[in-house]
Every structure is written in C-alpha cells, then in structure tokens.
Short mmCIF file of C-alpha atoms and ligand atoms in Angstrom, two decimals:
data_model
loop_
_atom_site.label_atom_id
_atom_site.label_comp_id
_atom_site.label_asym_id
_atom_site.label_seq_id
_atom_site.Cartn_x
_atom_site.Cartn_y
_atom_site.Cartn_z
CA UNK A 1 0.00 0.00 0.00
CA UNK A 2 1.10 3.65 -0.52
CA UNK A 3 1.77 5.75 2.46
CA UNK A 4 -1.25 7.39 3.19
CA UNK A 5 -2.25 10.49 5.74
CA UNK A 6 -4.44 9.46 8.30
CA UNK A 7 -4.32 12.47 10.73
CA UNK A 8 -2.12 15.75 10.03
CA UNK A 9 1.37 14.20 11.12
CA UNK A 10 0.25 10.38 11.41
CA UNK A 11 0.58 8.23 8.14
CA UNK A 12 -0.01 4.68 7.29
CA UNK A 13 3.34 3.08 5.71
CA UNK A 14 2.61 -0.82 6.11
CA UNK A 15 2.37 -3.31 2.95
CA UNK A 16 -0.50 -5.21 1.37
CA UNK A 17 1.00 -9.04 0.48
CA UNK A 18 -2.30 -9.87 -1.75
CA UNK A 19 -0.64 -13.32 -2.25
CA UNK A 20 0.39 -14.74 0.97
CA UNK A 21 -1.40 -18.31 1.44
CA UNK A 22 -0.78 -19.24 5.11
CA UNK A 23 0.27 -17.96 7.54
CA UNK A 24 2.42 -19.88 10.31
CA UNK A 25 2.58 -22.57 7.56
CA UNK A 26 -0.90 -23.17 9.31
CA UNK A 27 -3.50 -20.63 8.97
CA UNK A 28 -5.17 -20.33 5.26
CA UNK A 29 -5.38 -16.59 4.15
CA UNK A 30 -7.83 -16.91 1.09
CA UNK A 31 -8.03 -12.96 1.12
CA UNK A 32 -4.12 -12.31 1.86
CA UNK A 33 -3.44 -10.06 4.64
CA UNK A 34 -1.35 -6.72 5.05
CA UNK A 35 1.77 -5.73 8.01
CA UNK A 36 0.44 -2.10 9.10
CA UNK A 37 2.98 0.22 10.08
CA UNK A 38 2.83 3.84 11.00
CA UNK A 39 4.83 7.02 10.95
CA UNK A 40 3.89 9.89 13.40
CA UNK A 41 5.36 13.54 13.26
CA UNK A 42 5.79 15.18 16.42
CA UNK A 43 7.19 18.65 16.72
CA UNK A 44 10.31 17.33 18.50
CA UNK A 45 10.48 13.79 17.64
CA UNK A 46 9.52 10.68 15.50
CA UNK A 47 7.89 7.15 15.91
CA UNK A 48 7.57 4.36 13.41
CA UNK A 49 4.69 2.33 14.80
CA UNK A 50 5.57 -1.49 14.41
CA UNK A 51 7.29 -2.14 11.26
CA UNK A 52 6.49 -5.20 8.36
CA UNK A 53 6.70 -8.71 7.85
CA UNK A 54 10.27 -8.80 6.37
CA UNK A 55 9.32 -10.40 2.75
CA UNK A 56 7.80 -6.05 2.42
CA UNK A 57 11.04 -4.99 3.89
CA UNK A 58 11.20 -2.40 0.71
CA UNK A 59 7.79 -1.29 1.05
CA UNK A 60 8.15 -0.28 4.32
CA UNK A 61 11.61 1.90 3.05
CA UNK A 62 9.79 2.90 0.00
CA UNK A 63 7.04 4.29 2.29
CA UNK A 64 9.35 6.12 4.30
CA UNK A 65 11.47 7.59 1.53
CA UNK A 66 8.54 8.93 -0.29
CA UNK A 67 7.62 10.76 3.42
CA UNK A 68 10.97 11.80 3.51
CA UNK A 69 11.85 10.13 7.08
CA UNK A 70 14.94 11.24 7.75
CA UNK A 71 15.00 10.57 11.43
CA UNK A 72 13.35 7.92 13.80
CA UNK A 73 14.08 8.76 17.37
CA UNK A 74 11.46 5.39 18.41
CA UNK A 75 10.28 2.09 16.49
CA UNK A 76 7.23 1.21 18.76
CA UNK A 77 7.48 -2.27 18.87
CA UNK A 78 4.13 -3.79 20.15
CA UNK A 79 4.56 -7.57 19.43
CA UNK A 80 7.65 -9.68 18.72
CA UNK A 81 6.15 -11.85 16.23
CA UNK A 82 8.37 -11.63 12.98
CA UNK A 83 5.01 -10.19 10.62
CA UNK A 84 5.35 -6.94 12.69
CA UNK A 85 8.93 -6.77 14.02
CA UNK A 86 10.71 -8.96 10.85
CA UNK A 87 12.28 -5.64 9.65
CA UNK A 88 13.22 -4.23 12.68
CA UNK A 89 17.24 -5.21 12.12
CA UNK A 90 17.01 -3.53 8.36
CA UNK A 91 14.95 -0.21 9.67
CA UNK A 92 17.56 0.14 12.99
CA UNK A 93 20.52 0.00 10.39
CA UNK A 94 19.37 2.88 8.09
CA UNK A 95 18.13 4.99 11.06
CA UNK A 96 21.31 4.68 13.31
CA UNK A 97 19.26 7.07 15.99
CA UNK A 98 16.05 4.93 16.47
CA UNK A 99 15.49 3.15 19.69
CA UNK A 100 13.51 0.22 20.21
CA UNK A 101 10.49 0.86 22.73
CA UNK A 102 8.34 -2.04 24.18
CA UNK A 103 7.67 -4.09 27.10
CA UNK A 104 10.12 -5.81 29.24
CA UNK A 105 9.40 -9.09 28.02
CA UNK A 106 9.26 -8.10 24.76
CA UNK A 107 12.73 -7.14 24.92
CA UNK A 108 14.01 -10.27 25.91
CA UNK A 109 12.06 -12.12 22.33
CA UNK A 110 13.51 -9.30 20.35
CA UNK A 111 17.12 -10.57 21.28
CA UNK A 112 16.16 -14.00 21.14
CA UNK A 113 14.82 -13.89 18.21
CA UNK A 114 16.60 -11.05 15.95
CA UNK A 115 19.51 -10.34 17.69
CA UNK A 116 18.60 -6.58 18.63
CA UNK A 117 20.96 -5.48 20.20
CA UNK A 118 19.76 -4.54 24.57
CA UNK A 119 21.43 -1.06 23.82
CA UNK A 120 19.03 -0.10 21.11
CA UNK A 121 15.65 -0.58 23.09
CA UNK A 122 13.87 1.59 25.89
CA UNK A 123 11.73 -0.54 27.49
CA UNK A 124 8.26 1.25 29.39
CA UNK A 125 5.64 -0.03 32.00
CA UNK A 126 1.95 -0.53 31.33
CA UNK A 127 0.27 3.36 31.08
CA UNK A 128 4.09 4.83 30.40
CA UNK A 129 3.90 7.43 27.85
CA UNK A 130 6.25 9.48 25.63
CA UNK A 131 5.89 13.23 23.86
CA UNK A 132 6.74 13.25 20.26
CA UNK A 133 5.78 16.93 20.84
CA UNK A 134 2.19 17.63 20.28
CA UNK A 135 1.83 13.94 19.86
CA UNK A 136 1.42 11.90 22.65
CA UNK A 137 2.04 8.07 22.96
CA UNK A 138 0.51 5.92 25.68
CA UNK A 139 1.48 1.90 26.18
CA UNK A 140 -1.03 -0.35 27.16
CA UNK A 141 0.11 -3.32 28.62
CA UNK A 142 -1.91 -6.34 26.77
CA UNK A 143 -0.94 -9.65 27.29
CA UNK A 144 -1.70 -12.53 25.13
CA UNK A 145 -3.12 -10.31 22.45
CA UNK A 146 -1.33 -12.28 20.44
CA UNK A 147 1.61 -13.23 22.86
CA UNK A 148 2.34 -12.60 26.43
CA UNK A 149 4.36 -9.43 25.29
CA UNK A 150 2.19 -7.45 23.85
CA UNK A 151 1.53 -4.10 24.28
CA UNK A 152 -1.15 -1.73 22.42
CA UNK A 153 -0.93 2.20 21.74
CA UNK A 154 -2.93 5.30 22.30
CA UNK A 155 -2.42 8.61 20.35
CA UNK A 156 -3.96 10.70 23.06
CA UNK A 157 -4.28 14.09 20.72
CA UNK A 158 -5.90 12.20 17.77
CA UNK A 159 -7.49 9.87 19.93
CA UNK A 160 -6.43 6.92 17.90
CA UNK A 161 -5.91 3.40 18.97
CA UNK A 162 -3.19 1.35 17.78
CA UNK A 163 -3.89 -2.18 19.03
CA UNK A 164 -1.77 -4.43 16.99
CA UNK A 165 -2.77 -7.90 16.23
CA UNK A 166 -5.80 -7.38 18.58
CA UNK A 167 -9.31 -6.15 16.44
CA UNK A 168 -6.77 -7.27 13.32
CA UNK A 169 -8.10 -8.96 9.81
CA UNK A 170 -6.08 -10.66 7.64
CA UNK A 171 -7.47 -9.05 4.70
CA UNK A 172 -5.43 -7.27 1.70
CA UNK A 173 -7.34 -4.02 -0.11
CA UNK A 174 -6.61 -0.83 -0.77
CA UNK A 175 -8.76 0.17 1.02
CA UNK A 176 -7.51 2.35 3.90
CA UNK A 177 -10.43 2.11 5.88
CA UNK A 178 -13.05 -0.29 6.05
CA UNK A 179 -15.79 -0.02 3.34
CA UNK A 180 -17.65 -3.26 3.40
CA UNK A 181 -18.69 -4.06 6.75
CA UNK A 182 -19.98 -7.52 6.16
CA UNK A 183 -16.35 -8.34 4.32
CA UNK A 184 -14.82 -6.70 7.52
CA UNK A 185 -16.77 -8.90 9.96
CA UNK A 186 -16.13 -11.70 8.26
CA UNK A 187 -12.53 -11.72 7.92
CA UNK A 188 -11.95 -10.03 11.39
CA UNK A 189 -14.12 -13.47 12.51
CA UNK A 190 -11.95 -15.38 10.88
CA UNK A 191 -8.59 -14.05 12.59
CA UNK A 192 -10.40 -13.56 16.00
CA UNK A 193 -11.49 -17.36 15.57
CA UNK A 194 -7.60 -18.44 14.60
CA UNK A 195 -5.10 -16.57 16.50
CA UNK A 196 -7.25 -14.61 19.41
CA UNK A 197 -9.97 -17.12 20.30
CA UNK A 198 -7.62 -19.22 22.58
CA UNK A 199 -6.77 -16.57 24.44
CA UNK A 200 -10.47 -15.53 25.15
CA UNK A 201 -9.82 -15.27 28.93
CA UNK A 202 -6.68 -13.21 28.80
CA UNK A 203 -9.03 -10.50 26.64
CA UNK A 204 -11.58 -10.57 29.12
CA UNK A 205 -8.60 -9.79 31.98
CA UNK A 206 -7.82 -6.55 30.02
CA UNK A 207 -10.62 -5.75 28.66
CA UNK A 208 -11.94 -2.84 31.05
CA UNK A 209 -8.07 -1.27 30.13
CA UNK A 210 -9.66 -0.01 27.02
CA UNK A 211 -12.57 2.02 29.17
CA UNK A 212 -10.26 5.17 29.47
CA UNK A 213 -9.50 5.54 25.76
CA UNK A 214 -12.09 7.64 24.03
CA UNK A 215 -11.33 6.30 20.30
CA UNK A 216 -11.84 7.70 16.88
CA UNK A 217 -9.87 5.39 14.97
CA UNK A 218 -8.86 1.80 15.33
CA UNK A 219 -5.65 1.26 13.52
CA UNK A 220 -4.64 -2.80 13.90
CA UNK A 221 -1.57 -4.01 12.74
CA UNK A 222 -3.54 -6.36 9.63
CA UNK A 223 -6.21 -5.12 7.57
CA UNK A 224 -7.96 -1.89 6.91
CA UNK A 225 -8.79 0.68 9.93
CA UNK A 226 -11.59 1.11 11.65
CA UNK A 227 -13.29 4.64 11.65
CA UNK A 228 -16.35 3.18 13.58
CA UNK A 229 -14.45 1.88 16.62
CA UNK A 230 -18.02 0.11 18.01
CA UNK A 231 -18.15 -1.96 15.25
CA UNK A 232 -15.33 -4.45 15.78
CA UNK A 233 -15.18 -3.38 19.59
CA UNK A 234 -18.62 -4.64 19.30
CA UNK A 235 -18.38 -7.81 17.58
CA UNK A 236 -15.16 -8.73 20.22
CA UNK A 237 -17.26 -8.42 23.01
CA UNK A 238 -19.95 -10.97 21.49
CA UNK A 239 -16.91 -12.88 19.98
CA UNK A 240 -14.82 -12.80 23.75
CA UNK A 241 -18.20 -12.62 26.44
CA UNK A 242 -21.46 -13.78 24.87
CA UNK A 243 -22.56 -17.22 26.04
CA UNK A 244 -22.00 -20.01 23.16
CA UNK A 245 -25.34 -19.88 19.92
CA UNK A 246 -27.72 -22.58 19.70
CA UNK A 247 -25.35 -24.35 17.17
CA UNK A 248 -23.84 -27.94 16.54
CA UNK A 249 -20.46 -27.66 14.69
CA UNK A 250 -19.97 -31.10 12.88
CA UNK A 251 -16.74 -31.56 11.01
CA UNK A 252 -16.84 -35.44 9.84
CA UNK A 253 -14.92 -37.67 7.65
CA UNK A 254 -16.52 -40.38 6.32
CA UNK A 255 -14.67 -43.39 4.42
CA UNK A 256 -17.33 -46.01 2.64
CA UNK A 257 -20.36 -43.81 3.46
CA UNK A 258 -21.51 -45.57 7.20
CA UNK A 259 -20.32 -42.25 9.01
CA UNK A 260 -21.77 -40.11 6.31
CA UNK A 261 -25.18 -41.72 6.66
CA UNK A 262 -25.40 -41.85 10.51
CA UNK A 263 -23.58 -37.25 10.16
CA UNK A 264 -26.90 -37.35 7.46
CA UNK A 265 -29.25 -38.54 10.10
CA UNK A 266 -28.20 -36.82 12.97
CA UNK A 267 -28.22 -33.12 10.92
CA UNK A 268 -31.61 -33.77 10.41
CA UNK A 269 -33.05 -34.41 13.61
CA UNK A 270 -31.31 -31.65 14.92
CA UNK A 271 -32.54 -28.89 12.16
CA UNK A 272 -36.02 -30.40 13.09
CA UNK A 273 -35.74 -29.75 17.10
CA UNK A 274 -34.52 -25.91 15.71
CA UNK A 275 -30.90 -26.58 16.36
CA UNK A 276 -28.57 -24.82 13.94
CA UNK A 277 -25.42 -27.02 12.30
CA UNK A 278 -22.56 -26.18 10.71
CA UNK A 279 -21.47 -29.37 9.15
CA UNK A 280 -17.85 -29.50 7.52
CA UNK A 281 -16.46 -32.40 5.39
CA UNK A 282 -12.79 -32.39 6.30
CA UNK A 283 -11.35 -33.35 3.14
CA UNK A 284 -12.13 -30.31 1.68
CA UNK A 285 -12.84 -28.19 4.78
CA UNK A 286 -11.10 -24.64 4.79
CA UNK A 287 -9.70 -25.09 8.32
CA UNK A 288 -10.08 -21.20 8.67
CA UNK A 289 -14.19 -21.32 7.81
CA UNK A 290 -14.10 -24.53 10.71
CA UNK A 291 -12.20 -22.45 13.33
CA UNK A 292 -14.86 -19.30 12.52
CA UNK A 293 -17.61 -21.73 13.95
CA UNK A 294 -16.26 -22.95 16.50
CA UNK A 295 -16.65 -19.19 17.90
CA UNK A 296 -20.25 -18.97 18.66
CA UNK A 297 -21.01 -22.86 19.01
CA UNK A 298 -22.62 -24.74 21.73
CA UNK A 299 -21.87 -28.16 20.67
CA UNK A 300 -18.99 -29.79 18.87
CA UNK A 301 -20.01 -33.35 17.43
CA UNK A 302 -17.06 -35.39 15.97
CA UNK A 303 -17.98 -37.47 13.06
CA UNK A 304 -14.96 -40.37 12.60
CA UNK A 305 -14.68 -43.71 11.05
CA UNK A 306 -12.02 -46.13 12.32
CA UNK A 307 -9.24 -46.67 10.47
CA UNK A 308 -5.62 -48.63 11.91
CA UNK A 309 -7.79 -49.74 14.69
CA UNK A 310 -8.13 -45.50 15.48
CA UNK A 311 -9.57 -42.33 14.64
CA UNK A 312 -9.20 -41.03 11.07
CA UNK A 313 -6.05 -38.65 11.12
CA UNK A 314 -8.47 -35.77 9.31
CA UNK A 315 -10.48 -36.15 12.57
CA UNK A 316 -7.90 -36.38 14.76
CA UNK A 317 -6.22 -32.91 13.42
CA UNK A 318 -9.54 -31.31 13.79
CA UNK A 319 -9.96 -32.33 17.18
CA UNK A 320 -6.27 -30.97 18.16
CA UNK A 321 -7.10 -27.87 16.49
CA UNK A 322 -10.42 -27.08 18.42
CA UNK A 323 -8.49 -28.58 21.56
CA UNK A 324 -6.09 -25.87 21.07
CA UNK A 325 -8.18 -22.93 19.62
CA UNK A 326 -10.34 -23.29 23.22
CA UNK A 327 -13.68 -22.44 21.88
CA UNK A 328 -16.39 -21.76 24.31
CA UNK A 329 -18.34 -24.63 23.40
CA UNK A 330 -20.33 -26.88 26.67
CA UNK A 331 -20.99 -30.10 25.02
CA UNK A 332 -19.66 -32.49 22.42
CA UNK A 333 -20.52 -35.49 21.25
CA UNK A 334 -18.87 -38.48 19.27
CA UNK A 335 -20.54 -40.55 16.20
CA UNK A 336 -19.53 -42.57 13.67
CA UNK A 337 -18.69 -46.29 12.68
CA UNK A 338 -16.50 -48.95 12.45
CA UNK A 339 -15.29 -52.57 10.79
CA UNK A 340 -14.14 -54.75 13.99
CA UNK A 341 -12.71 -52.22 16.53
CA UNK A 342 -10.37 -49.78 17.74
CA UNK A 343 -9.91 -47.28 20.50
CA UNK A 344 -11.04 -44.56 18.20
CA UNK A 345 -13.34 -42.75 21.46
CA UNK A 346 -10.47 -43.38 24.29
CA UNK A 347 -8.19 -41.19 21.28
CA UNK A 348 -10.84 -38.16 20.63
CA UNK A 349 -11.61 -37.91 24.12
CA UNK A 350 -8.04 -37.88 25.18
CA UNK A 351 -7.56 -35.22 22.74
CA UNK A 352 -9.45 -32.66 24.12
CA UNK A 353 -8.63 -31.46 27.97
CA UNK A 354 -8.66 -27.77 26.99
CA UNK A 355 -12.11 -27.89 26.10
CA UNK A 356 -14.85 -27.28 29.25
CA UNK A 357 -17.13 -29.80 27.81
CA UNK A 358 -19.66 -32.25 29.07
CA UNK A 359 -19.71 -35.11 26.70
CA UNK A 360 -23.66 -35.68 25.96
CA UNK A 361 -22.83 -39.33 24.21
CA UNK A 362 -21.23 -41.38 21.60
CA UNK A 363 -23.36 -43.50 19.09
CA UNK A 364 -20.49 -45.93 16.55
CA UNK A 365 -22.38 -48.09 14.60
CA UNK A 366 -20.47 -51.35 13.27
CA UNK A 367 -20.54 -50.97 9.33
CA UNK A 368 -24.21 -49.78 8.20
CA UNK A 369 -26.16 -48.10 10.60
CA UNK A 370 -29.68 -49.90 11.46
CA UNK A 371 -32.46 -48.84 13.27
CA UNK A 372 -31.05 -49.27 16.66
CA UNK A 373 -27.95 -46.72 15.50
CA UNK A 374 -30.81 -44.24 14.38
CA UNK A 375 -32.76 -44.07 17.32
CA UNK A 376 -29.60 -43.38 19.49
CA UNK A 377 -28.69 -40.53 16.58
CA UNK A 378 -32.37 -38.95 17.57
CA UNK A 379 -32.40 -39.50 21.36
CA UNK A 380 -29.12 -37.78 20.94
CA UNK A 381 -30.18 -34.76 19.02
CA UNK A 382 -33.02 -34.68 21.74
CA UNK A 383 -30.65 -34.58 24.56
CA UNK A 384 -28.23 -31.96 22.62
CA UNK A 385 -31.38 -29.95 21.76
CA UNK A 386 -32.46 -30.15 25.81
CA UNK A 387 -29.17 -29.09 26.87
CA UNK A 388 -28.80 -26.21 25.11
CA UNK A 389 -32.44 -25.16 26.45
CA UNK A 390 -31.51 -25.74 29.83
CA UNK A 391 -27.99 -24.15 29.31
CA UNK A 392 -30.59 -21.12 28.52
CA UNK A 393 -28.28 -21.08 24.92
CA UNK A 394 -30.60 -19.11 21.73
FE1 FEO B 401 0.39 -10.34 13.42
FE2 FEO B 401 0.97 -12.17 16.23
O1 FEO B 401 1.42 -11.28 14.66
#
C-alpha cells in the first residue's frame, strides 16, 4: 500500500501481500493479509509504529522515503512476532538514531529472536507514555493479544488506537479504511477465531483497560482501519463474552459412506428440534471457515470412522485444532462407525482437555447403521437440543 495520511502528522506506511497463502505454515489466508505500520510527526520527535513482515522490507523503506523520514528517534514495537517486528534489524541499520520501545518481556524475544541489540531498546511499564511533541504516545500493557508481550498504543491528541494484532483482519485491499462491513466482519471473525480465540480469557482480563481511551480510529496491525471503533469493539465483546449460539459444529470424515449416513441422520433431527449445524467435510474443509464456527457454538459433534484400529487422522487434526483454539463450546458429542474395533473414542476424548465440555454421548455403529444406530442418533439430538435449552443457549 502507498503511504497514506491518516491524521495531520500520522501516516499509514505498512504493505498489502495480496498473495500470501498461510500464515504460520498453518492458517489459510484466502483474502491475503497486510503488516500495518505507522509514521507519526511530532514537533520534536519521531515514531515508526511497528514495522512489516520482512518479505515487504522495501515497502516499508519505499514508504518512508517517499515521506521523507529522515529521522526515527522510536520504532514502537508492540509484538515480537516476525510479521510486525521482521524488519526491525534492516529499519535500525538505516536509522542509526532509532530506539527500540516495548515491554520488558518483549525485549528479551527481540534478542532472542533477531539479535537486537539490549542497547538499542527503551523498554516502558503498562500506562508509560512518551511526547513526540504535540503527539502523545501511551502503552497499554496487553498480554496474550497475540503473545504474552504485547503491548497496544494510544495517540492521546488524535485519539487513535493502535492495538496491533488485537481487532486485526487478515485481509489485503486498498482500502484504507473499512468499506464493506460484512467483508470486515467476516474476515476479522476469521482471525479472531484463529489466532485470538484461545486466548479468550486473557481478553476478558484486560478488557476494562480499554474504558479510558475515548477512540476515533482503530488502527490494527492487519487489515484496513476502523473509523467506527463500536463496530469491531462490538463484535469482540460478542466474539470474547457472549454465552455459546444454539449451534452444533460437525466436522466429519466419512470413508465407505456408514459415518456419512449416521452425520446425514443426525443433521436432520437436529434442524427439526430448531438446532442450527454447521457441518464440515474435512477433506475439503477450509480449516479457517471450521475455526470461525467454533466461535459462537454450543456443541462440537465429531464425526470419525475407524481406520488402523483408530480415529481417522483428518479427525484427529480437527480435534487438536479445536483442543487448542479453546472455543467456548459446553458439550460435544462423538458418532460414527467402524469394521471390527479400535480405541477410536479413548483417542478423541483424550484429545481434548482444553475444552470445558460435558460429553452428551457417543453413538459408533459397526458398518451400516440400522435402526437401533438411528434411534440413538435422535435420542441424541433430543438430549443436545435439551441441553442447550436448559444451558438457557438461543
Ligand atoms: Fe500479526 Fe501475532 O502477529
């Protein structure tokens, strides 16, 4: 992206990467992403807010060239994850002057992990601020937002926010602000769901931080920016407080079609009792779409055929993946089939401690389900329909 004014003296410098494919060599990005970086004049002094993943290295140089930076006195670093501080080594060499400023843990990953030298950072306590002249920076100490460093900003004079990965989308447009609210939802869903939604709790802890902050502008460190703050402050709070939706999440694999039949059955009795289901096929599930229902679900059911006398590895993954995303989910469930055995329940169950759930059943049916195997599918979808009632879930 071109550098672009947001406020007199504050200008966006990040990069758009309209290609990148997964992130983490984990997360799927189908709409690409974007490193946001900022440069902020003060009368006396200079920051560079965060700087880019280091694949945009020269974007981030182009940006400031065609500013004409000559000085940074202080490269904000919020978050030591490589997509934000990746060019921090390149941006400290051209500006000889620049210090480092961030947390005290964050200091210790920035050595660890890109041999910055101790000498070039300034390290500040939660609430710490610093004059640029006529531009005034406040740290907010926010851990786990997306690693126990982390740190968010506040531009008290133009009353913007700058909150790093938190209220972040990876989405790439030109767009400098959002435009299409539905797209914006959606793909700030989608990151909430993959990289904030296990640490839920730690959000809730720091929440009431952001209270203080009258805010204009939301400026994250992916995606556009946000000039209606209460929109994706908003969604968070459903996303991090609400109590789980009246919905079954059902990600299945089925092998010879036994699973698929009793998945079938059970889908329908529980659209009939009013239940909603998101049902995902894991061989050609976007993990990223599976991960964005988890957020609001009540119920996870697991539907696995046996294979090498276990569960099917597709099944296993997406169990380990909702194990470690920590949804809020209260109940799951277990169906599906099998030839002669296995210990395919003792494995799925085992897989999920992270997860607060009450198990409501498991119905495996050897080879075809029959009439007996249907009947436990609907006294099932009774009890998960009951549940959520008396769990007061809509
Ligand atoms: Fe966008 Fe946790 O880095």
């Amino acid at each position: 992206m071109q550098a672009r004014e947001i406020t007199t003296g504050v200008s966006y410098v990040g990069a758009i990467d309209w290609d990148r494919r997964l992130f983490d060599s984990l997360i799927p990005l189908p709409d690409g992403t974007s490193y946001n970086a900022y440069f902020i004049k003060g009368k006396e002094k200079t920051a560079l807010i965060d700087t880019v993943d280091p694949t945009k290295g020269n974007v981030l140089e182009e940006n400031l060239k065609k500013l004409d930076v000559k000085t940074i006195d202080y490269v904000i670093t919020h978050h030591a994850e490589q997509d934000h501080s990746g060019t921090l080594p390149r941006i400290l060499e051209k500006y000889p002057k620049a210090r480092v400023v961030c947390t005290h843990r964050c200091q210790e990953l920035l050595i660890n992990l890109l041999a910055i030298s101790e000498d070039r950072i300034v390290t500040v306590d939660d609430k710490e601020s610093i004059s640029l002249g006529g531009k005034t920076l406040e740290f907010i100490h926010f851990p786990w937002v997306h690693w126990p460093e982390t740190m968010l900003s506040y531009l008290k004079e133009d009353k913007i926010l700058f909150p790093c990965d938190l209220f972040g989308a990876h989405l790439a447009t030109s767009d400098l602000y959002v435009t299409d609210e539905g797209q914006a939802y959606e793909s700030a869903k989608r990151y909430y769901a993959e990289i904030m939604m296990p640490f839920r709790t730690n959000i809730q802890k720091s929440w009431n931080k952001l209270d203080e902050y009258p805010i204009d502008i939301i400026a994250p460190s992916h995606g556009p920016l946000h000039k209606k703050p209460e929109l994706i402050m908003g969604a968070y709070k459903d996303w991090v407080f609400s109590e789980p939706k009246n919905t079954v999440v059902l990600p299945y694999i089925s092998m010879h079609g036994s699973t698929r039949l009793m998945v079938d059955h059970l889908v329908g009795a529980l659209i009939d009792k009013g239940v909603t289901v998101k049902q995902f096929d894991l061989t050609v599930t976007d993990i990223g779409k599976l991960a964005m229902e988890l957020v609001d679900a009540a119920t996870i059911v697991l539907g696995v055929p046996t294979v090498l006398a276990g569960a099917h590895p597709n099944v296993v993954y997406a169990a380990f993946l909702a194990n470690a995303l920590r949804p809020k989910a209260k109940f799951a469930a277990i169906i599906g089939s099998y030839g002669w055995g296995g210990k395919t329940v003792e494995q799925l169950t085992g897989l999920i401690p992270n997860l607060k759930v009450e198990v409501l059943g498991t119905v495996l049916s050897q080879g075809l389900p029959r009439e007996a195997d249907y009947k436990a599918l609907d006294e099932l979808a009774d009890t998960i329909a009951r549940k959520h009632k008396e769990s007061g879930i809509k």
